[in-house]
mmCIF file of C-alpha atoms and ligand atoms in Angstrom:
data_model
loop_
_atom_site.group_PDB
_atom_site.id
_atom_site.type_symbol
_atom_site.label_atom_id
_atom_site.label_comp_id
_atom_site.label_asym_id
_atom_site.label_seq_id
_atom_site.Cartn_x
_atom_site.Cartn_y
_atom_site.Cartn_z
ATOM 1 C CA UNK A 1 -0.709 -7.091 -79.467
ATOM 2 C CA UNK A 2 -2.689 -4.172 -81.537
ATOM 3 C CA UNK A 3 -0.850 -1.471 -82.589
ATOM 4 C CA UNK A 4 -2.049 2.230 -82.506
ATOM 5 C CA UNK A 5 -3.039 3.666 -85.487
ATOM 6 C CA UNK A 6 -2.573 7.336 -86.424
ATOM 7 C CA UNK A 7 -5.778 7.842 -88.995
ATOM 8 C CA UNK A 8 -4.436 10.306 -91.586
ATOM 9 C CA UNK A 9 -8.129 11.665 -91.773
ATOM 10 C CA UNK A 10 -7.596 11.963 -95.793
ATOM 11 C CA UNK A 11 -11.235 10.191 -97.293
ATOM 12 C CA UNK A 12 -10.497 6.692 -98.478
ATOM 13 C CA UNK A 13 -6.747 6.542 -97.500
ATOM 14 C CA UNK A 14 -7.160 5.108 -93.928
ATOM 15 C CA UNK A 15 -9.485 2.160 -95.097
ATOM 16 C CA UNK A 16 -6.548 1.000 -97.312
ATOM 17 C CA UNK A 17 -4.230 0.426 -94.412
ATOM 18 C CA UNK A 18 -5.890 -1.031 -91.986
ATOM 19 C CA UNK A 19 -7.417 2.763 -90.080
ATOM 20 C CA UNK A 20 -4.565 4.531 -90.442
ATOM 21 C CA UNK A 21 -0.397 4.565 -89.691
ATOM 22 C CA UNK A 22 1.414 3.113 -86.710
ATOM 23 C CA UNK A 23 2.001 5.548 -84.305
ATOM 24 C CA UNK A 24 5.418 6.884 -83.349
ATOM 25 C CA UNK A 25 7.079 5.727 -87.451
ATOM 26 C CA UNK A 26 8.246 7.426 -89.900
ATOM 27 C CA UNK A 27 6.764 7.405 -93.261
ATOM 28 C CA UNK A 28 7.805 8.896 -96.516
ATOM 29 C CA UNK A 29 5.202 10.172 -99.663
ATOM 30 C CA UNK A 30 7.422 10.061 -102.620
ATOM 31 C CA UNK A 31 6.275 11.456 -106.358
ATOM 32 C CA UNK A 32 6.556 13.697 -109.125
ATOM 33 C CA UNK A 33 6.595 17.451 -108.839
ATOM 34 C CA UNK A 34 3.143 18.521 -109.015
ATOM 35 C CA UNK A 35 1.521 14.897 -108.041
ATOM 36 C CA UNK A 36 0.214 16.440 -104.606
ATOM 37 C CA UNK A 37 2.874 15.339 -102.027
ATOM 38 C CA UNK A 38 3.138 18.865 -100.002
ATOM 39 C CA UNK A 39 -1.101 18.683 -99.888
ATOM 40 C CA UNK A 40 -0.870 15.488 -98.755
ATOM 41 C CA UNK A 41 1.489 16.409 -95.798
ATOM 42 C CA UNK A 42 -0.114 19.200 -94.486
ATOM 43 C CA UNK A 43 -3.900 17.725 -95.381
ATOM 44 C CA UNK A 44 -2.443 14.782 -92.665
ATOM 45 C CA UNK A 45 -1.514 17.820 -90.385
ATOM 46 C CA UNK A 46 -4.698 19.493 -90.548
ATOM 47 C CA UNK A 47 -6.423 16.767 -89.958
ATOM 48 C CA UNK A 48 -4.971 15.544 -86.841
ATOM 49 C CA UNK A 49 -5.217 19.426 -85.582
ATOM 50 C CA UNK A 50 -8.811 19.810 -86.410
ATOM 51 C CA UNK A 51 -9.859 16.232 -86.449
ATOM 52 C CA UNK A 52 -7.831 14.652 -84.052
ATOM 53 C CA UNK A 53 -6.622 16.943 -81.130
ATOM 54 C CA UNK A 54 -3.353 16.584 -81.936
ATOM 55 C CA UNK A 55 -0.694 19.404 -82.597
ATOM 56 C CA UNK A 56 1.430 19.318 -85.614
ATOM 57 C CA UNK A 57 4.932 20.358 -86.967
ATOM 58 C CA UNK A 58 5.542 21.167 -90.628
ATOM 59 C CA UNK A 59 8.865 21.593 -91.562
ATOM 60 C CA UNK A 60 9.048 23.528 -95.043
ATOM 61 C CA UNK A 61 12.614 23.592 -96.837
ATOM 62 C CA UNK A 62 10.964 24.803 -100.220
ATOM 63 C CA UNK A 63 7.657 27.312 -100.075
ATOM 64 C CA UNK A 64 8.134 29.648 -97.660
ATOM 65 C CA UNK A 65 5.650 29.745 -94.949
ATOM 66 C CA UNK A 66 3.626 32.243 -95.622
ATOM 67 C CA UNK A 67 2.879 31.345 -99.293
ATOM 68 C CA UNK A 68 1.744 28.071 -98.129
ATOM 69 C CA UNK A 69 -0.509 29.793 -95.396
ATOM 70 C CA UNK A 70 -1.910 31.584 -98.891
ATOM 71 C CA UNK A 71 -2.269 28.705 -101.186
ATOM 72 C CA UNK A 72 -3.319 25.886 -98.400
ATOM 73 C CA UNK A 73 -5.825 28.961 -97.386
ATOM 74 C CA UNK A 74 -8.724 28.224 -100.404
ATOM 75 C CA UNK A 75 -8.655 24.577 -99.195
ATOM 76 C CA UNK A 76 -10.575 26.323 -95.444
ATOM 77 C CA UNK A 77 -7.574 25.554 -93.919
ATOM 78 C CA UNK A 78 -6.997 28.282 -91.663
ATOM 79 C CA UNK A 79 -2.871 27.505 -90.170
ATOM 80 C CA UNK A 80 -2.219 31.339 -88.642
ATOM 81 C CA UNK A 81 -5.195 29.976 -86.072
ATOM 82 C CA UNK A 82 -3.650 27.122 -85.435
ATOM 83 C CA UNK A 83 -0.791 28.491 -84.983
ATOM 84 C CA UNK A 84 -2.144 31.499 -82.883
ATOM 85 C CA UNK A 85 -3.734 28.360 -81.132
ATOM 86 C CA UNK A 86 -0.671 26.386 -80.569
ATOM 87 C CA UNK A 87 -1.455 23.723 -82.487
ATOM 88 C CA UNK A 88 0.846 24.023 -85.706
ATOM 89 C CA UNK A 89 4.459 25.179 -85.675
ATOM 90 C CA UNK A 90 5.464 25.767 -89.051
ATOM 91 C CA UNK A 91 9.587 25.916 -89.699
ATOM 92 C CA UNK A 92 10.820 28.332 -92.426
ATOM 93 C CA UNK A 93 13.588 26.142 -93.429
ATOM 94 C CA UNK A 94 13.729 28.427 -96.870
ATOM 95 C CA UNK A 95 14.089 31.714 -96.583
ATOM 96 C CA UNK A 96 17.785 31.363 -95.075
ATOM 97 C CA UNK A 97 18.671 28.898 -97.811
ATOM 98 C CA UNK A 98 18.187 31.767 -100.404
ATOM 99 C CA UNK A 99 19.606 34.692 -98.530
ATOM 100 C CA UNK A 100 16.154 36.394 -97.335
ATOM 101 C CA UNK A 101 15.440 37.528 -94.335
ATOM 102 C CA UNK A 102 12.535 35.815 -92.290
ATOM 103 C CA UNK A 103 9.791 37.140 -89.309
ATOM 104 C CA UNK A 104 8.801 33.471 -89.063
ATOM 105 C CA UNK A 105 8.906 32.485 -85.816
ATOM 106 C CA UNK A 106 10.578 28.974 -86.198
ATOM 107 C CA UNK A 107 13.708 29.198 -88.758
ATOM 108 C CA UNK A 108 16.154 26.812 -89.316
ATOM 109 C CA UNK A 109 20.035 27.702 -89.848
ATOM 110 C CA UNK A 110 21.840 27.295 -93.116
ATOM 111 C CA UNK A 111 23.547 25.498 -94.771
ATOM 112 C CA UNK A 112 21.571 22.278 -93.277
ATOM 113 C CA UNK A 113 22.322 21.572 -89.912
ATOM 114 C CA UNK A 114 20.477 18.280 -88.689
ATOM 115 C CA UNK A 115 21.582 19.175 -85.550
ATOM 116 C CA UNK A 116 19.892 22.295 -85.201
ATOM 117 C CA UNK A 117 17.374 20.975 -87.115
ATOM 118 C CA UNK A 118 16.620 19.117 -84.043
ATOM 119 C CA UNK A 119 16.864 21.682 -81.067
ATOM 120 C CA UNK A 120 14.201 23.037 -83.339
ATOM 121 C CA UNK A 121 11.876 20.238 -83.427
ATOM 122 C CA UNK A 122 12.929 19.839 -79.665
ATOM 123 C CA UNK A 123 12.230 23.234 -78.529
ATOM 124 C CA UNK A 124 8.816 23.481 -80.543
ATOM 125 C CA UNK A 125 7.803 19.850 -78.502
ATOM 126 C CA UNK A 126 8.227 22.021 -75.718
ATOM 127 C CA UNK A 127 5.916 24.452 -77.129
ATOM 128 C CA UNK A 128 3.099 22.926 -78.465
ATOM 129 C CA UNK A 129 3.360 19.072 -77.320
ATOM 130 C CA UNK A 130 3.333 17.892 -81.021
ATOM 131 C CA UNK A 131 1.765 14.325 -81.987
ATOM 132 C CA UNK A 132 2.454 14.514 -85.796
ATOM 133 C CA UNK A 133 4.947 16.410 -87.926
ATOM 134 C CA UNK A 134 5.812 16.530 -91.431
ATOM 135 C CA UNK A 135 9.025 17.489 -93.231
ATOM 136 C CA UNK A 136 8.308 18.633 -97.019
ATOM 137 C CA UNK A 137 10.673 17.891 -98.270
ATOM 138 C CA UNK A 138 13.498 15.876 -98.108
ATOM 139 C CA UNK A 139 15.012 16.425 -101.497
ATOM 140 C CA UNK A 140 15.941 19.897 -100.775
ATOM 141 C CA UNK A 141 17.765 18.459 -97.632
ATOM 142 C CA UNK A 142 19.490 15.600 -99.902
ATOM 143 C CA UNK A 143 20.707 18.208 -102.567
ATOM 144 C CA UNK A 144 22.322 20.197 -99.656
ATOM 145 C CA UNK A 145 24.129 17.651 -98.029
ATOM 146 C CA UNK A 146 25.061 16.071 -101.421
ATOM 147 C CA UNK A 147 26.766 12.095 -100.528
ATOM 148 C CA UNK A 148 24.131 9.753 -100.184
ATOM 149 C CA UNK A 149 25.710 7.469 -97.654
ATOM 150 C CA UNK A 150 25.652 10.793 -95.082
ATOM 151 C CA UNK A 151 22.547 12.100 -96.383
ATOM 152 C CA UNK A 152 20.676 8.834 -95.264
ATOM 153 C CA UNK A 153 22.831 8.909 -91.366
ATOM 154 C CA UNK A 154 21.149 12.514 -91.235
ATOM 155 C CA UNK A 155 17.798 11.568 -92.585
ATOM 156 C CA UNK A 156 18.341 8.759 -89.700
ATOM 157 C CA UNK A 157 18.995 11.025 -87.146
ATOM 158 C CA UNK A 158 15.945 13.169 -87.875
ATOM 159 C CA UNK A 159 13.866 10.240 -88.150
ATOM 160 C CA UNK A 160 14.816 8.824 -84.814
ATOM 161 C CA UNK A 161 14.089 12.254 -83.111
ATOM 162 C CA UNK A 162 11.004 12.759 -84.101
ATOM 163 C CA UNK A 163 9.939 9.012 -83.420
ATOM 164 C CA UNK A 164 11.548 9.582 -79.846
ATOM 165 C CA UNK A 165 9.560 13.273 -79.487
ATOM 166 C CA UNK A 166 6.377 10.907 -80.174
ATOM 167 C CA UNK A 167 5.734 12.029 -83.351
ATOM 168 C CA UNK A 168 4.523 10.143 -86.316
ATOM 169 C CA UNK A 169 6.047 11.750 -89.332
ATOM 170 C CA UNK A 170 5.519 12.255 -92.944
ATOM 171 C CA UNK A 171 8.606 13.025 -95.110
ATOM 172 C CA UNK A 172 8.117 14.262 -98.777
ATOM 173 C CA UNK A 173 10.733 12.983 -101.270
ATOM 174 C CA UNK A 174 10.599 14.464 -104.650
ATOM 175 C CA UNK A 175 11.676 11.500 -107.611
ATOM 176 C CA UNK A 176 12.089 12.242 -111.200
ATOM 177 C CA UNK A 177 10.527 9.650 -113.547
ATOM 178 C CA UNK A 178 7.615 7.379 -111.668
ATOM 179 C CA UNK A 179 7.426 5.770 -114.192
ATOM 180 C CA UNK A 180 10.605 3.694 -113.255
ATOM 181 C CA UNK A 181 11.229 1.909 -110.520
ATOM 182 C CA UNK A 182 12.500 4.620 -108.015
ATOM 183 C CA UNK A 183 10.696 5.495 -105.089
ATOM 184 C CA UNK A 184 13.299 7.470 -104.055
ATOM 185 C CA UNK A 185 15.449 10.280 -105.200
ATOM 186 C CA UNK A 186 18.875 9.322 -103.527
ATOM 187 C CA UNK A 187 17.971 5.538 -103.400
ATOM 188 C CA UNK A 188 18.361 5.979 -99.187
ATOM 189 C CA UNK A 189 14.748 7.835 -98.364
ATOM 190 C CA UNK A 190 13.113 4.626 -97.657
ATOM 191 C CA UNK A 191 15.482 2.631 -95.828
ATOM 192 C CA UNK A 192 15.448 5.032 -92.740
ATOM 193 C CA UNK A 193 11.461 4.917 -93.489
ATOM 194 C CA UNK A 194 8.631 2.275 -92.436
ATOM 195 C CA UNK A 195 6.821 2.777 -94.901
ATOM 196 C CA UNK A 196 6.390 4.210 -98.920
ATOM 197 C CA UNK A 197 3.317 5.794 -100.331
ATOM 198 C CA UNK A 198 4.147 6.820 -103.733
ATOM 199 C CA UNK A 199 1.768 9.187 -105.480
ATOM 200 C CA UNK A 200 1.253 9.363 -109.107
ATOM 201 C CA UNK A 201 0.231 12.124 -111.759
ATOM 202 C CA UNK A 202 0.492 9.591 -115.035
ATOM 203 C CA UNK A 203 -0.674 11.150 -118.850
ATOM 204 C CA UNK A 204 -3.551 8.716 -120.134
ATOM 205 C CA UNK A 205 -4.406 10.059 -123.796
ATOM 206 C CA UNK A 206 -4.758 14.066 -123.150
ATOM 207 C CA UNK A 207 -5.445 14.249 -119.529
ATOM 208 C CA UNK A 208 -3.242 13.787 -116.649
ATOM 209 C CA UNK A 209 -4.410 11.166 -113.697
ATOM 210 C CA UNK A 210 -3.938 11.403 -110.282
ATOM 211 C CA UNK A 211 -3.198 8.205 -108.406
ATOM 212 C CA UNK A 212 -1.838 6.699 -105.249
ATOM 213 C CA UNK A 213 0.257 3.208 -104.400
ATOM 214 C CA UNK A 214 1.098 2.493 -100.745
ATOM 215 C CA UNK A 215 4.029 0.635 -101.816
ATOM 216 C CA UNK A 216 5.058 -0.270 -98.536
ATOM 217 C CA UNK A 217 3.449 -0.218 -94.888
ATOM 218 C CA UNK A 218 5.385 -2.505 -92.229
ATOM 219 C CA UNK A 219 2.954 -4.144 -90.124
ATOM 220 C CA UNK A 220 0.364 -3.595 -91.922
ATOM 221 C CA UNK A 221 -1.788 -5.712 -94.180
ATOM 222 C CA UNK A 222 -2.347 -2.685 -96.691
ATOM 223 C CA UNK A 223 -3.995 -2.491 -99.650
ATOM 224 C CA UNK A 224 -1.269 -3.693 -102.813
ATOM 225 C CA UNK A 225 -3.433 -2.174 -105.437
ATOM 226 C CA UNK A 226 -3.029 1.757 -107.380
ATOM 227 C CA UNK A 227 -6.168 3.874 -106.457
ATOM 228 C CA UNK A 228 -7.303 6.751 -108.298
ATOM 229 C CA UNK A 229 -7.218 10.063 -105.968
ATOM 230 C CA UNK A 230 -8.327 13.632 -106.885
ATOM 231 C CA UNK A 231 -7.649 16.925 -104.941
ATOM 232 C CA UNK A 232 -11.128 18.830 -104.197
ATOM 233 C CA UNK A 233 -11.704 21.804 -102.912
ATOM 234 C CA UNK A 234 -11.176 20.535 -99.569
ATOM 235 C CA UNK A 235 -7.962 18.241 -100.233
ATOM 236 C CA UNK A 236 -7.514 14.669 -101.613
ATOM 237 C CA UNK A 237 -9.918 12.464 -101.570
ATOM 238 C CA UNK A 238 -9.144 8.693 -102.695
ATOM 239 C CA UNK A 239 -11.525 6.376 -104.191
ATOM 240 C CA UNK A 240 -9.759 3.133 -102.659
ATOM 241 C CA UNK A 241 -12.830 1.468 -104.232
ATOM 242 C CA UNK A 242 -11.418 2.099 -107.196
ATOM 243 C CA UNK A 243 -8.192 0.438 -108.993
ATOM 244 C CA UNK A 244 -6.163 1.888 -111.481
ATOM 245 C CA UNK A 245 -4.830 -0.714 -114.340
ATOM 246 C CA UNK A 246 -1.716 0.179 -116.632
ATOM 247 C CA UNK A 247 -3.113 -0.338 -120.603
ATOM 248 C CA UNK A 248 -0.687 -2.790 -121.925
HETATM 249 N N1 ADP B 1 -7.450 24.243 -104.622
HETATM 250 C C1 ADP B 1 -7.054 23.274 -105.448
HETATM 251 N N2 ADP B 1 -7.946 22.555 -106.145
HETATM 252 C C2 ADP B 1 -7.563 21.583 -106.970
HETATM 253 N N3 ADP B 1 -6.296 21.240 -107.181
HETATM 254 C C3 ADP B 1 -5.350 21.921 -106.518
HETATM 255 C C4 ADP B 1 -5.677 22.958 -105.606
HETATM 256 N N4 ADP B 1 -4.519 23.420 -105.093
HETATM 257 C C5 ADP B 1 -3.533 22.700 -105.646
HETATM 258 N N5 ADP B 1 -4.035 21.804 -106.504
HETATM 259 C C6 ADP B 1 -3.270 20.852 -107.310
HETATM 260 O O1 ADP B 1 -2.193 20.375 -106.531
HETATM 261 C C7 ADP B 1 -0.992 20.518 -107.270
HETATM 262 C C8 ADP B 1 0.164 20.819 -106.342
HETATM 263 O O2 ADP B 1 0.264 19.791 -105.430
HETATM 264 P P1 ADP B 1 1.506 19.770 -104.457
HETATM 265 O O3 ADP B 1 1.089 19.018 -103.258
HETATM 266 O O4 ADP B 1 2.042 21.133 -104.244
HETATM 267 O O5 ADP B 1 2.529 18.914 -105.334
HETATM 268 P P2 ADP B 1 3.983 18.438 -104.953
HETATM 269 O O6 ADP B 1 4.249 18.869 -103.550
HETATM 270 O O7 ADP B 1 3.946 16.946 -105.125
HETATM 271 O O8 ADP B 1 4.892 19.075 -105.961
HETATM 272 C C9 ADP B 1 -1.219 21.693 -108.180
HETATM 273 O O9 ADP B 1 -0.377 21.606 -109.307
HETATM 274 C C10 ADP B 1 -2.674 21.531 -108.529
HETATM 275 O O10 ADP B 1 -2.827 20.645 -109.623
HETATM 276 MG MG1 MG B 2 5.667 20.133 -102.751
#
């Protein structure tokens, strides 16, 4: 049995899984602040809007919408079309959380409500017949609900929905130190997960190095190696003919 792959579109990611993720899973990009996880999410959106005919949902519990229409913008990524178009449903899961009032046309209730939460993600299906979504991220969502053990049943619960909406998801999970261990912040993230790419902005001497580890893909025979990644003008772009070595 083959099973479908969702090509991120990102140049040099998909070649280092095997053409792409499995359709219909869940996936989380975990990393620093700053080490590119929210360009990442929506550059997999994009893509599969422009690239691949298939309608996106971004989620957004920490820029509001319309700054990351502004800043995503200077990449030629043009989101009010695609939203005009139907393609992209963007949820201002922010400006509630911080007492603002929103025009957005998708907001989500605070405090966090998984439940409603979903009736979103439900009602935009409706919509715009999404095939890939991303939720950016869910650290914001963790800090909210607070106890870990109930924090992963919710991030569960979203999970599941979107994988029963047909939707192959993204979630962004912001960790301290990557330098340890941790993949996670809450030490749940990846368990209601298939899979872990964990991106990396590491010091070497005076400059700061972007790099990327899929650290784990299930079902997939994925590359095990760290791969040097820069964000262009258009987006990332990894060189997954390159490796990465730690200087011991
Ligand atoms: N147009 C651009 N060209 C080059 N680098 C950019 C551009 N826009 C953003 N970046 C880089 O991306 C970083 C932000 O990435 P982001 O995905 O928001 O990080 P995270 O979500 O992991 O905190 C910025 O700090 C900057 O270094
Ligand atoms: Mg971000």
């Amino acid at each position: 049995m083959t099973l479908e792959r969702v090509p991120t579109g990102i140049p040099g990611f998909d070649e280092l899984c095997e053409g792409g993720l499995l359709r219909d899973r869940t996936y989380l990009v975990s990393g620093t602040s700053g080490s590119g996880k929210t360009v990442f999410a929506m550059q997999y959106i994009v893509n599969g809007i422009v690239t691949y005919n298939e309608p996106g949902i971004f989620v957004a519990t920490e820029e509001r919408p319309q700054h990351i229409r502004e800043h995503f913008s200077v990449f030629g990524w043009e989101l009010e079309k695609y939203e005009d178009e139907n393609m992209l449903a963007i949820v201002d899961a922010t400006s509630t959380k911080i007492g603002l009032p929103s025009d957005e046309r998708y907001i989500d209730v605070r405090p966090f409500d998984t439940r409603s939460l979903i009736d979103q993600m439900i009602t935009i299906q409706d919509e715009i017949g999404a095939e890939r979504a991303a939720l950016d991220s869910t650290t914001a969502i963790g800090f909210s609900v607070q106890d870990p053990a109930r924090f992963r049943v919710e991030l569960l619960k979203i999970a599941t929905t979107m994988e029963i909406l047909g939707l192959t998801s993204l979630l962004t999970c912001e960790i301290v130190d990557a330098a340890g261990d941790k993949i996670s912040r809450f030490g749940v993230e990846n368990f209601v997960t298939e899979g872990t790419i964990v991106l990396y902005y590491t010091r070497s001497e005076n400059v700061r190095v972007r790099s990327l580890e899929i650290f784990k893909l299930r079902g997939s025979n994925h590359s095990k190696k760290i791969h040097p990644f820069e964000i262009m003008e258009n987006g990332i772009v990894v060189h997954s003919r390159e490796e990465v070595y730690s200087e011991i």
